[in-house]
């Protein structure tokens, strides 16, 4: 698998699937979630509502992932995953790793070959970027998947630099 890092906006990526850092309501929010729903249009929210009514009446649990189509976005699918809120007093890194592993599992089910990820939990959910990057990259590098390209789309220079440093550390 090819793993790439780019600085940019995930809503502009022409990939088979883009991953959304959602919340368990699946009904939208701020950050990358807000951007995806804003640019993708109402079809995504309609499918999210249907998922809530059928498979996830209590919401999508933290660490899990589920797909919808991508509305007006250039991607084909959006894979919604729910990152853990960062807590200094409790190690939730297994849940953050699970977001990436489960997103790749859903991508495999969709036969998606190219997948773009944001830095899940590293915005509103408060995860320190360096640690979020290390968990994200090590999980994706370890995954057994048919995905051909995993692209991390980092919003801003500091996020990109943190991922670059973390990747160099993992490859050293
Ligand atoms: N493209 C790529 N990355 C982005 C974009 C974008 N368009 N916009 C923001 N980011 P966040 P979380 C970066 O807060 O921490 C929502 O309200 C951002 O700079 O989007 O998992 C949900 O509904 C940061 O580095 O997600 C949840 O309630 C990273 O994406 C909650 O926020 C993740 O930041 C989830 O919080």
mmCIF file with all atom_site columns, C-alpha atoms and ligand atoms in Angstrom:
data_model
loop_
_atom_site.group_PDB
_atom_site.id
_atom_site.type_symbol
_atom_site.label_atom_id
_atom_site.label_alt_id
_atom_site.label_comp_id
_atom_site.label_asym_id
_atom_site.label_entity_id
_atom_site.label_seq_id
_atom_site.pdbx_PDB_ins_code
_atom_site.Cartn_x
_atom_site.Cartn_y
_atom_site.Cartn_z
_atom_site.occupancy
_atom_site.B_iso_or_equiv
_atom_site.pdbx_formal_charge
_atom_site.auth_seq_id
_atom_site.auth_comp_id
_atom_site.auth_asym_id
_atom_site.auth_atom_id
_atom_site.pdbx_PDB_model_num
ATOM   1   C CA  . UNK A 1 1   ? 0.000   0.000  0.000  1.00 0.00 ? 1   UNK A CA  1
ATOM   2   C CA  . UNK A 1 2   ? 1.160   3.494  -0.821 1.00 0.00 ? 2   UNK A CA  1
ATOM   3   C CA  . UNK A 1 3   ? 0.839   5.917  2.085  1.00 0.00 ? 3   UNK A CA  1
ATOM   4   C CA  . UNK A 1 4   ? 0.880   9.609  1.192  1.00 0.00 ? 4   UNK A CA  1
ATOM   5   C CA  . UNK A 1 5   ? 0.650   12.872 3.129  1.00 0.00 ? 5   UNK A CA  1
ATOM   6   C CA  . UNK A 1 6   ? -0.783  16.045 1.634  1.00 0.00 ? 6   UNK A CA  1
ATOM   7   C CA  . UNK A 1 7   ? -1.726  19.398 3.063  1.00 0.00 ? 7   UNK A CA  1
ATOM   8   C CA  . UNK A 1 8   ? -5.214  20.406 1.974  1.00 0.00 ? 8   UNK A CA  1
ATOM   9   C CA  . UNK A 1 9   ? -8.965  20.076 2.230  1.00 0.00 ? 9   UNK A CA  1
ATOM   10  C CA  . UNK A 1 10  ? -10.343 16.543 2.270  1.00 0.00 ? 10  UNK A CA  1
ATOM   11  C CA  . UNK A 1 11  ? -13.590 17.621 0.580  1.00 0.00 ? 11  UNK A CA  1
ATOM   12  C CA  . UNK A 1 12  ? -11.590 18.354 -2.598 1.00 0.00 ? 12  UNK A CA  1
ATOM   13  C CA  . UNK A 1 13  ? -10.033 14.893 -2.875 1.00 0.00 ? 13  UNK A CA  1
ATOM   14  C CA  . UNK A 1 14  ? -11.057 12.716 -5.814 1.00 0.00 ? 14  UNK A CA  1
ATOM   15  C CA  . UNK A 1 15  ? -10.639 9.425  -4.013 1.00 0.00 ? 15  UNK A CA  1
ATOM   16  C CA  . UNK A 1 16  ? -12.860 6.356  -3.903 1.00 0.00 ? 16  UNK A CA  1
ATOM   17  C CA  . UNK A 1 17  ? -13.601 7.141  -0.277 1.00 0.00 ? 17  UNK A CA  1
ATOM   18  C CA  . UNK A 1 18  ? -12.944 9.949  2.168  1.00 0.00 ? 18  UNK A CA  1
ATOM   19  C CA  . UNK A 1 19  ? -13.169 9.433  5.908  1.00 0.00 ? 19  UNK A CA  1
ATOM   20  C CA  . UNK A 1 20  ? -15.232 11.783 8.057  1.00 0.00 ? 20  UNK A CA  1
ATOM   21  C CA  . UNK A 1 21  ? -14.353 12.555 11.691 1.00 0.00 ? 21  UNK A CA  1
ATOM   22  C CA  . UNK A 1 22  ? -17.993 12.397 12.737 1.00 0.00 ? 22  UNK A CA  1
ATOM   23  C CA  . UNK A 1 23  ? -19.753 12.147 16.085 1.00 0.00 ? 23  UNK A CA  1
ATOM   24  C CA  . UNK A 1 24  ? -21.965 9.283  17.146 1.00 0.00 ? 24  UNK A CA  1
ATOM   25  C CA  . UNK A 1 25  ? -25.175 11.117 16.197 1.00 0.00 ? 25  UNK A CA  1
ATOM   26  C CA  . UNK A 1 26  ? -24.080 10.941 12.522 1.00 0.00 ? 26  UNK A CA  1
ATOM   27  C CA  . UNK A 1 27  ? -26.110 14.123 12.072 1.00 0.00 ? 27  UNK A CA  1
ATOM   28  C CA  . UNK A 1 28  ? -23.264 16.514 11.373 1.00 0.00 ? 28  UNK A CA  1
ATOM   29  C CA  . UNK A 1 29  ? -21.215 18.964 13.385 1.00 0.00 ? 29  UNK A CA  1
ATOM   30  C CA  . UNK A 1 30  ? -18.277 21.334 12.961 1.00 0.00 ? 30  UNK A CA  1
ATOM   31  C CA  . UNK A 1 31  ? -14.733 20.754 11.695 1.00 0.00 ? 31  UNK A CA  1
ATOM   32  C CA  . UNK A 1 32  ? -14.248 18.312 8.861  1.00 0.00 ? 32  UNK A CA  1
ATOM   33  C CA  . UNK A 1 33  ? -17.741 16.879 9.480  1.00 0.00 ? 33  UNK A CA  1
ATOM   34  C CA  . UNK A 1 34  ? -19.319 20.298 8.862  1.00 0.00 ? 34  UNK A CA  1
ATOM   35  C CA  . UNK A 1 35  ? -17.229 20.796 5.714  1.00 0.00 ? 35  UNK A CA  1
ATOM   36  C CA  . UNK A 1 36  ? -18.195 17.383 4.290  1.00 0.00 ? 36  UNK A CA  1
ATOM   37  C CA  . UNK A 1 37  ? -21.931 17.919 4.818  1.00 0.00 ? 37  UNK A CA  1
ATOM   38  C CA  . UNK A 1 38  ? -21.770 21.513 3.563  1.00 0.00 ? 38  UNK A CA  1
ATOM   39  C CA  . UNK A 1 39  ? -19.977 20.639 0.339  1.00 0.00 ? 39  UNK A CA  1
ATOM   40  C CA  . UNK A 1 40  ? -21.506 17.207 -0.149 1.00 0.00 ? 40  UNK A CA  1
ATOM   41  C CA  . UNK A 1 41  ? -25.113 18.383 0.082  1.00 0.00 ? 41  UNK A CA  1
ATOM   42  C CA  . UNK A 1 42  ? -28.224 16.856 1.676  1.00 0.00 ? 42  UNK A CA  1
ATOM   43  C CA  . UNK A 1 43  ? -27.952 13.304 0.309  1.00 0.00 ? 43  UNK A CA  1
ATOM   44  C CA  . UNK A 1 44  ? -25.256 12.423 2.855  1.00 0.00 ? 44  UNK A CA  1
ATOM   45  C CA  . UNK A 1 45  ? -27.373 13.583 5.800  1.00 0.00 ? 45  UNK A CA  1
ATOM   46  C CA  . UNK A 1 46  ? -30.387 11.723 4.430  1.00 0.00 ? 46  UNK A CA  1
ATOM   47  C CA  . UNK A 1 47  ? -28.381 8.482  4.353  1.00 0.00 ? 47  UNK A CA  1
ATOM   48  C CA  . UNK A 1 48  ? -26.990 9.166  7.823  1.00 0.00 ? 48  UNK A CA  1
ATOM   49  C CA  . UNK A 1 49  ? -30.534 9.607  9.161  1.00 0.00 ? 49  UNK A CA  1
ATOM   50  C CA  . UNK A 1 50  ? -31.539 6.302  7.564  1.00 0.00 ? 50  UNK A CA  1
ATOM   51  C CA  . UNK A 1 51  ? -28.560 4.577  9.223  1.00 0.00 ? 51  UNK A CA  1
ATOM   52  C CA  . UNK A 1 52  ? -29.610 6.008  12.602 1.00 0.00 ? 52  UNK A CA  1
ATOM   53  C CA  . UNK A 1 53  ? -33.143 4.720  12.079 1.00 0.00 ? 53  UNK A CA  1
ATOM   54  C CA  . UNK A 1 54  ? -32.026 1.239  11.034 1.00 0.00 ? 54  UNK A CA  1
ATOM   55  C CA  . UNK A 1 55  ? -28.629 0.012  12.253 1.00 0.00 ? 55  UNK A CA  1
ATOM   56  C CA  . UNK A 1 56  ? -27.602 2.665  14.787 1.00 0.00 ? 56  UNK A CA  1
ATOM   57  C CA  . UNK A 1 57  ? -30.591 3.762  16.807 1.00 0.00 ? 57  UNK A CA  1
ATOM   58  C CA  . UNK A 1 58  ? -28.312 4.620  19.728 1.00 0.00 ? 58  UNK A CA  1
ATOM   59  C CA  . UNK A 1 59  ? -25.702 6.236  17.500 1.00 0.00 ? 59  UNK A CA  1
ATOM   60  C CA  . UNK A 1 60  ? -22.499 4.940  15.924 1.00 0.00 ? 60  UNK A CA  1
ATOM   61  C CA  . UNK A 1 61  ? -20.204 3.763  18.736 1.00 0.00 ? 61  UNK A CA  1
ATOM   62  C CA  . UNK A 1 62  ? -16.768 5.347  19.162 1.00 0.00 ? 62  UNK A CA  1
ATOM   63  C CA  . UNK A 1 63  ? -14.127 3.513  17.122 1.00 0.00 ? 63  UNK A CA  1
ATOM   64  C CA  . UNK A 1 64  ? -16.581 2.145  14.546 1.00 0.00 ? 64  UNK A CA  1
ATOM   65  C CA  . UNK A 1 65  ? -17.149 3.192  10.916 1.00 0.00 ? 65  UNK A CA  1
ATOM   66  C CA  . UNK A 1 66  ? -20.000 3.177  8.411  1.00 0.00 ? 66  UNK A CA  1
ATOM   67  C CA  . UNK A 1 67  ? -20.286 4.361  4.800  1.00 0.00 ? 67  UNK A CA  1
ATOM   68  C CA  . UNK A 1 68  ? -22.673 6.555  2.840  1.00 0.00 ? 68  UNK A CA  1
ATOM   69  C CA  . UNK A 1 69  ? -22.425 7.831  -0.705 1.00 0.00 ? 69  UNK A CA  1
ATOM   70  C CA  . UNK A 1 70  ? -20.659 11.174 -1.120 1.00 0.00 ? 70  UNK A CA  1
ATOM   71  C CA  . UNK A 1 71  ? -23.356 13.421 -2.620 1.00 0.00 ? 71  UNK A CA  1
ATOM   72  C CA  . UNK A 1 72  ? -21.782 16.250 -4.611 1.00 0.00 ? 72  UNK A CA  1
ATOM   73  C CA  . UNK A 1 73  ? -18.231 15.571 -3.412 1.00 0.00 ? 73  UNK A CA  1
ATOM   74  C CA  . UNK A 1 74  ? -15.679 14.282 -5.932 1.00 0.00 ? 74  UNK A CA  1
ATOM   75  C CA  . UNK A 1 75  ? -15.280 11.088 -3.869 1.00 0.00 ? 75  UNK A CA  1
ATOM   76  C CA  . UNK A 1 76  ? -17.617 8.102  -4.287 1.00 0.00 ? 76  UNK A CA  1
ATOM   77  C CA  . UNK A 1 77  ? -18.157 7.308  -0.631 1.00 0.00 ? 77  UNK A CA  1
ATOM   78  C CA  . UNK A 1 78  ? -17.851 8.925  2.759  1.00 0.00 ? 78  UNK A CA  1
ATOM   79  C CA  . UNK A 1 79  ? -16.793 6.598  5.556  1.00 0.00 ? 79  UNK A CA  1
ATOM   80  C CA  . UNK A 1 80  ? -17.994 8.095  8.833  1.00 0.00 ? 80  UNK A CA  1
ATOM   81  C CA  . UNK A 1 81  ? -16.030 7.184  11.922 1.00 0.00 ? 81  UNK A CA  1
ATOM   82  C CA  . UNK A 1 82  ? -16.306 8.420  15.502 1.00 0.00 ? 82  UNK A CA  1
ATOM   83  C CA  . UNK A 1 83  ? -13.036 9.259  17.190 1.00 0.00 ? 83  UNK A CA  1
ATOM   84  C CA  . UNK A 1 84  ? -12.630 9.276  20.958 1.00 0.00 ? 84  UNK A CA  1
ATOM   85  C CA  . UNK A 1 85  ? -12.564 12.566 22.849 1.00 0.00 ? 85  UNK A CA  1
ATOM   86  C CA  . UNK A 1 86  ? -9.028  12.994 24.213 1.00 0.00 ? 86  UNK A CA  1
ATOM   87  C CA  . UNK A 1 87  ? -8.720  12.403 27.944 1.00 0.00 ? 87  UNK A CA  1
ATOM   88  C CA  . UNK A 1 88  ? -5.448  12.867 29.771 1.00 0.00 ? 88  UNK A CA  1
ATOM   89  C CA  . UNK A 1 89  ? -6.598  10.567 32.575 1.00 0.00 ? 89  UNK A CA  1
ATOM   90  C CA  . UNK A 1 90  ? -7.527  7.592  30.405 1.00 0.00 ? 90  UNK A CA  1
ATOM   91  C CA  . UNK A 1 91  ? -5.746  5.846  27.529 1.00 0.00 ? 91  UNK A CA  1
ATOM   92  C CA  . UNK A 1 92  ? -8.198  5.748  24.627 1.00 0.00 ? 92  UNK A CA  1
ATOM   93  C CA  . UNK A 1 93  ? -5.621  5.191  21.901 1.00 0.00 ? 93  UNK A CA  1
ATOM   94  C CA  . UNK A 1 94  ? -7.076  1.749  21.070 1.00 0.00 ? 94  UNK A CA  1
ATOM   95  C CA  . UNK A 1 95  ? -10.322 3.522  20.117 1.00 0.00 ? 95  UNK A CA  1
ATOM   96  C CA  . UNK A 1 96  ? -8.475  5.984  17.884 1.00 0.00 ? 96  UNK A CA  1
ATOM   97  C CA  . UNK A 1 97  ? -6.587  3.110  16.229 1.00 0.00 ? 97  UNK A CA  1
ATOM   98  C CA  . UNK A 1 98  ? -9.901  1.321  15.766 1.00 0.00 ? 98  UNK A CA  1
ATOM   99  C CA  . UNK A 1 99  ? -11.258 4.275  13.744 1.00 0.00 ? 99  UNK A CA  1
ATOM   100 C CA  . UNK A 1 100 ? -8.545  3.717  11.127 1.00 0.00 ? 100 UNK A CA  1
ATOM   101 C CA  . UNK A 1 101 ? -8.721  -0.084 11.156 1.00 0.00 ? 101 UNK A CA  1
ATOM   102 C CA  . UNK A 1 102 ? -12.519 -0.070 10.894 1.00 0.00 ? 102 UNK A CA  1
ATOM   103 C CA  . UNK A 1 103 ? -12.497 2.584  8.153  1.00 0.00 ? 103 UNK A CA  1
ATOM   104 C CA  . UNK A 1 104 ? -10.131 0.401  6.122  1.00 0.00 ? 104 UNK A CA  1
ATOM   105 C CA  . UNK A 1 105 ? -12.339 -2.615 6.749  1.00 0.00 ? 105 UNK A CA  1
ATOM   106 C CA  . UNK A 1 106 ? -15.358 -0.694 5.416  1.00 0.00 ? 106 UNK A CA  1
ATOM   107 C CA  . UNK A 1 107 ? -13.250 0.505  2.459  1.00 0.00 ? 107 UNK A CA  1
ATOM   108 C CA  . UNK A 1 108 ? -12.423 -3.118 1.665  1.00 0.00 ? 108 UNK A CA  1
ATOM   109 C CA  . UNK A 1 109 ? -16.132 -4.007 1.778  1.00 0.00 ? 109 UNK A CA  1
ATOM   110 C CA  . UNK A 1 110 ? -16.794 -1.199 -0.712 1.00 0.00 ? 110 UNK A CA  1
ATOM   111 C CA  . UNK A 1 111 ? -13.822 -2.330 -2.813 1.00 0.00 ? 111 UNK A CA  1
ATOM   112 C CA  . UNK A 1 112 ? -12.466 1.207  -2.493 1.00 0.00 ? 112 UNK A CA  1
ATOM   113 C CA  . UNK A 1 113 ? -8.838  1.304  -3.625 1.00 0.00 ? 113 UNK A CA  1
ATOM   114 C CA  . UNK A 1 114 ? -8.042  4.895  -2.673 1.00 0.00 ? 114 UNK A CA  1
ATOM   115 C CA  . UNK A 1 115 ? -8.964  6.333  0.720  1.00 0.00 ? 115 UNK A CA  1
ATOM   116 C CA  . UNK A 1 116 ? -8.319  9.773  2.231  1.00 0.00 ? 116 UNK A CA  1
ATOM   117 C CA  . UNK A 1 117 ? -8.168  10.309 6.000  1.00 0.00 ? 117 UNK A CA  1
ATOM   118 C CA  . UNK A 1 118 ? -8.249  13.444 8.131  1.00 0.00 ? 118 UNK A CA  1
ATOM   119 C CA  . UNK A 1 119 ? -6.510  13.569 11.524 1.00 0.00 ? 119 UNK A CA  1
ATOM   120 C CA  . UNK A 1 120 ? -9.404  11.992 13.430 1.00 0.00 ? 120 UNK A CA  1
ATOM   121 C CA  . UNK A 1 121 ? -9.904  13.364 16.986 1.00 0.00 ? 121 UNK A CA  1
ATOM   122 C CA  . UNK A 1 122 ? -7.133  15.958 16.568 1.00 0.00 ? 122 UNK A CA  1
ATOM   123 C CA  . UNK A 1 123 ? -9.468  18.979 16.290 1.00 0.00 ? 123 UNK A CA  1
ATOM   124 C CA  . UNK A 1 124 ? -12.565 19.555 18.400 1.00 0.00 ? 124 UNK A CA  1
ATOM   125 C CA  . UNK A 1 125 ? -11.953 16.254 20.252 1.00 0.00 ? 125 UNK A CA  1
ATOM   126 C CA  . UNK A 1 126 ? -8.630  17.616 21.503 1.00 0.00 ? 126 UNK A CA  1
ATOM   127 C CA  . UNK A 1 127 ? -6.132  14.843 20.738 1.00 0.00 ? 127 UNK A CA  1
ATOM   128 C CA  . UNK A 1 128 ? -2.522  16.169 20.619 1.00 0.00 ? 128 UNK A CA  1
ATOM   129 C CA  . UNK A 1 129 ? -1.552  16.174 16.940 1.00 0.00 ? 129 UNK A CA  1
ATOM   130 C CA  . UNK A 1 130 ? 1.808   14.383 17.328 1.00 0.00 ? 130 UNK A CA  1
ATOM   131 C CA  . UNK A 1 131 ? 0.237   11.482 19.195 1.00 0.00 ? 131 UNK A CA  1
ATOM   132 C CA  . UNK A 1 132 ? -2.791  11.368 16.886 1.00 0.00 ? 132 UNK A CA  1
ATOM   133 C CA  . UNK A 1 133 ? -0.421  11.210 13.905 1.00 0.00 ? 133 UNK A CA  1
ATOM   134 C CA  . UNK A 1 134 ? 1.634   8.364  15.368 1.00 0.00 ? 134 UNK A CA  1
ATOM   135 C CA  . UNK A 1 135 ? -1.470  6.284  16.146 1.00 0.00 ? 135 UNK A CA  1
ATOM   136 C CA  . UNK A 1 136 ? -3.037  7.009  12.745 1.00 0.00 ? 136 UNK A CA  1
ATOM   137 C CA  . UNK A 1 137 ? 0.060   6.161  10.712 1.00 0.00 ? 137 UNK A CA  1
ATOM   138 C CA  . UNK A 1 138 ? 1.114   3.081  12.664 1.00 0.00 ? 138 UNK A CA  1
ATOM   139 C CA  . UNK A 1 139 ? -2.400  1.627  12.438 1.00 0.00 ? 139 UNK A CA  1
ATOM   140 C CA  . UNK A 1 140 ? -2.696  2.193  8.699  1.00 0.00 ? 140 UNK A CA  1
ATOM   141 C CA  . UNK A 1 141 ? 0.825   0.873  8.036  1.00 0.00 ? 141 UNK A CA  1
ATOM   142 C CA  . UNK A 1 142 ? 0.034   -2.296 9.997  1.00 0.00 ? 142 UNK A CA  1
ATOM   143 C CA  . UNK A 1 143 ? -3.382  -2.940 8.452  1.00 0.00 ? 143 UNK A CA  1
ATOM   144 C CA  . UNK A 1 144 ? -4.014  -5.852 6.176  1.00 0.00 ? 144 UNK A CA  1
ATOM   145 C CA  . UNK A 1 145 ? -6.190  -4.309 3.458  1.00 0.00 ? 145 UNK A CA  1
ATOM   146 C CA  . UNK A 1 146 ? -6.755  -4.235 -0.294 1.00 0.00 ? 146 UNK A CA  1
ATOM   147 C CA  . UNK A 1 147 ? -6.604  -0.431 -0.305 1.00 0.00 ? 147 UNK A CA  1
ATOM   148 C CA  . UNK A 1 148 ? -3.901  0.695  -2.742 1.00 0.00 ? 148 UNK A CA  1
ATOM   149 C CA  . UNK A 1 149 ? -3.457  4.295  -1.593 1.00 0.00 ? 149 UNK A CA  1
ATOM   150 C CA  . UNK A 1 150 ? -4.094  5.715  1.873  1.00 0.00 ? 150 UNK A CA  1
ATOM   151 C CA  . UNK A 1 151 ? -3.755  9.491  1.761  1.00 0.00 ? 151 UNK A CA  1
ATOM   152 C CA  . UNK A 1 152 ? -3.675  11.649 4.881  1.00 0.00 ? 152 UNK A CA  1
ATOM   153 C CA  . UNK A 1 153 ? -5.102  15.073 4.089  1.00 0.00 ? 153 UNK A CA  1
ATOM   154 C CA  . UNK A 1 154 ? -3.835  17.467 6.720  1.00 0.00 ? 154 UNK A CA  1
ATOM   155 C CA  . UNK A 1 155 ? -5.480  20.798 7.313  1.00 0.00 ? 155 UNK A CA  1
ATOM   156 C CA  . UNK A 1 156 ? -2.685  23.348 7.700  1.00 0.00 ? 156 UNK A CA  1
ATOM   157 C CA  . UNK A 1 157 ? 1.098   23.311 7.898  1.00 0.00 ? 157 UNK A CA  1
ATOM   158 C CA  . UNK A 1 158 ? 1.443   22.298 11.578 1.00 0.00 ? 158 UNK A CA  1
ATOM   159 C CA  . UNK A 1 159 ? -0.720  19.188 11.070 1.00 0.00 ? 159 UNK A CA  1
ATOM   160 C CA  . UNK A 1 160 ? 1.238   18.259 7.939  1.00 0.00 ? 160 UNK A CA  1
ATOM   161 C CA  . UNK A 1 161 ? 4.559   18.723 9.752  1.00 0.00 ? 161 UNK A CA  1
ATOM   162 C CA  . UNK A 1 162 ? 3.386   16.564 12.665 1.00 0.00 ? 162 UNK A CA  1
ATOM   163 C CA  . UNK A 1 163 ? 2.458   13.726 10.306 1.00 0.00 ? 163 UNK A CA  1
ATOM   164 C CA  . UNK A 1 164 ? 5.735   14.054 8.405  1.00 0.00 ? 164 UNK A CA  1
ATOM   165 C CA  . UNK A 1 165 ? 7.729   13.795 11.642 1.00 0.00 ? 165 UNK A CA  1
ATOM   166 C CA  . UNK A 1 166 ? 5.649   10.873 12.912 1.00 0.00 ? 166 UNK A CA  1
ATOM   167 C CA  . UNK A 1 167 ? 6.051   9.003  9.615  1.00 0.00 ? 167 UNK A CA  1
ATOM   168 C CA  . UNK A 1 168 ? 9.819   9.531  9.615  1.00 0.00 ? 168 UNK A CA  1
ATOM   169 C CA  . UNK A 1 169 ? 9.910   8.189  13.182 1.00 0.00 ? 169 UNK A CA  1
ATOM   170 C CA  . UNK A 1 170 ? 7.961   5.066  12.262 1.00 0.00 ? 170 UNK A CA  1
ATOM   171 C CA  . UNK A 1 171 ? 10.133  4.379  9.214  1.00 0.00 ? 171 UNK A CA  1
ATOM   172 C CA  . UNK A 1 172 ? 13.416  4.949  11.051 1.00 0.00 ? 172 UNK A CA  1
HETATM 173 N N1  . LIG B 2 .   ? -10.110 18.750 5.443  1.00 0.00 ? 1   LIG B N1  1
HETATM 174 C C1  . LIG B 2 .   ? -9.193  18.089 6.165  1.00 0.00 ? 1   LIG B C1  1
HETATM 175 N N2  . LIG B 2 .   ? -9.033  18.235 7.491  1.00 0.00 ? 1   LIG B N2  1
HETATM 176 C C2  . LIG B 2 .   ? -9.851  19.105 8.108  1.00 0.00 ? 1   LIG B C2  1
HETATM 177 C C3  . LIG B 2 .   ? -10.851 19.833 7.435  1.00 0.00 ? 1   LIG B C3  1
HETATM 178 C C4  . LIG B 2 .   ? -10.971 19.627 6.036  1.00 0.00 ? 1   LIG B C4  1
HETATM 179 N N3  . LIG B 2 .   ? -11.871 20.267 5.306  1.00 0.00 ? 1   LIG B N3  1
HETATM 180 N N4  . LIG B 2 .   ? -11.511 20.608 8.347  1.00 0.00 ? 1   LIG B N4  1
HETATM 181 C C5  . LIG B 2 .   ? -10.935 20.378 9.549  1.00 0.00 ? 1   LIG B C5  1
HETATM 182 N N5  . LIG B 2 .   ? -9.928  19.480 9.405  1.00 0.00 ? 1   LIG B N5  1
HETATM 183 P P1  . LIG B 2 .   ? -12.308 17.843 13.710 1.00 0.00 ? 1   LIG B P1  1
HETATM 184 P P2  . LIG B 2 .   ? -12.508 15.680 15.705 1.00 0.00 ? 1   LIG B P2  1
HETATM 185 C C6  . LIG B 2 .   ? -9.006  18.928 10.415 1.00 0.00 ? 1   LIG B C6  1
HETATM 186 O O1  . LIG B 2 .   ? -12.575 18.867 14.742 1.00 0.00 ? 1   LIG B O1  1
HETATM 187 O O2  . LIG B 2 .   ? -11.408 16.287 16.512 1.00 0.00 ? 1   LIG B O2  1
HETATM 188 C C7  . LIG B 2 .   ? -17.245 17.679 14.715 1.00 0.00 ? 1   LIG B C7  1
HETATM 189 O O3  . LIG B 2 .   ? -18.115 18.629 15.247 1.00 0.00 ? 1   LIG B O3  1
HETATM 190 C C8  . LIG B 2 .   ? -8.880  19.660 11.723 1.00 0.00 ? 1   LIG B C8  1
HETATM 191 O O4  . LIG B 2 .   ? -8.039  20.804 11.600 1.00 0.00 ? 1   LIG B O4  1
HETATM 192 O O5  . LIG B 2 .   ? -12.977 17.982 12.397 1.00 0.00 ? 1   LIG B O5  1
HETATM 193 O O6  . LIG B 2 .   ? -12.500 14.202 15.460 1.00 0.00 ? 1   LIG B O6  1
HETATM 194 C C9  . LIG B 2 .   ? -17.843 16.277 14.720 1.00 0.00 ? 1   LIG B C9  1
HETATM 195 O O7  . LIG B 2 .   ? -19.229 16.292 14.452 1.00 0.00 ? 1   LIG B O7  1
HETATM 196 C C10 . LIG B 2 .   ? -8.280  18.589 12.603 1.00 0.00 ? 1   LIG B C10 1
HETATM 197 O O8  . LIG B 2 .   ? -6.867  18.501 12.385 1.00 0.00 ? 1   LIG B O8  1
HETATM 198 O O9  . LIG B 2 .   ? -12.665 16.348 14.247 1.00 0.00 ? 1   LIG B O9  1
HETATM 199 C C11 . LIG B 2 .   ? -17.545 15.823 16.118 1.00 0.00 ? 1   LIG B C11 1
HETATM 200 O O10 . LIG B 2 .   ? -18.494 16.321 17.030 1.00 0.00 ? 1   LIG B O10 1
HETATM 201 C C12 . LIG B 2 .   ? -8.908  17.295 12.055 1.00 0.00 ? 1   LIG B C12 1
HETATM 202 O O11 . LIG B 2 .   ? -9.461  17.648 10.783 1.00 0.00 ? 1   LIG B O11 1
HETATM 203 C C13 . LIG B 2 .   ? -16.192 16.447 16.409 1.00 0.00 ? 1   LIG B C13 1
HETATM 204 O O12 . LIG B 2 .   ? -16.113 17.592 15.562 1.00 0.00 ? 1   LIG B O12 1
HETATM 205 C C14 . LIG B 2 .   ? -10.021 16.748 12.928 1.00 0.00 ? 1   LIG B C14 1
HETATM 206 O O13 . LIG B 2 .   ? -10.733 17.820 13.521 1.00 0.00 ? 1   LIG B O13 1
HETATM 207 C C15 . LIG B 2 .   ? -15.074 15.509 16.036 1.00 0.00 ? 1   LIG B C15 1
HETATM 208 O O14 . LIG B 2 .   ? -13.857 16.084 16.439 1.00 0.00 ? 1   LIG B O14 1
#
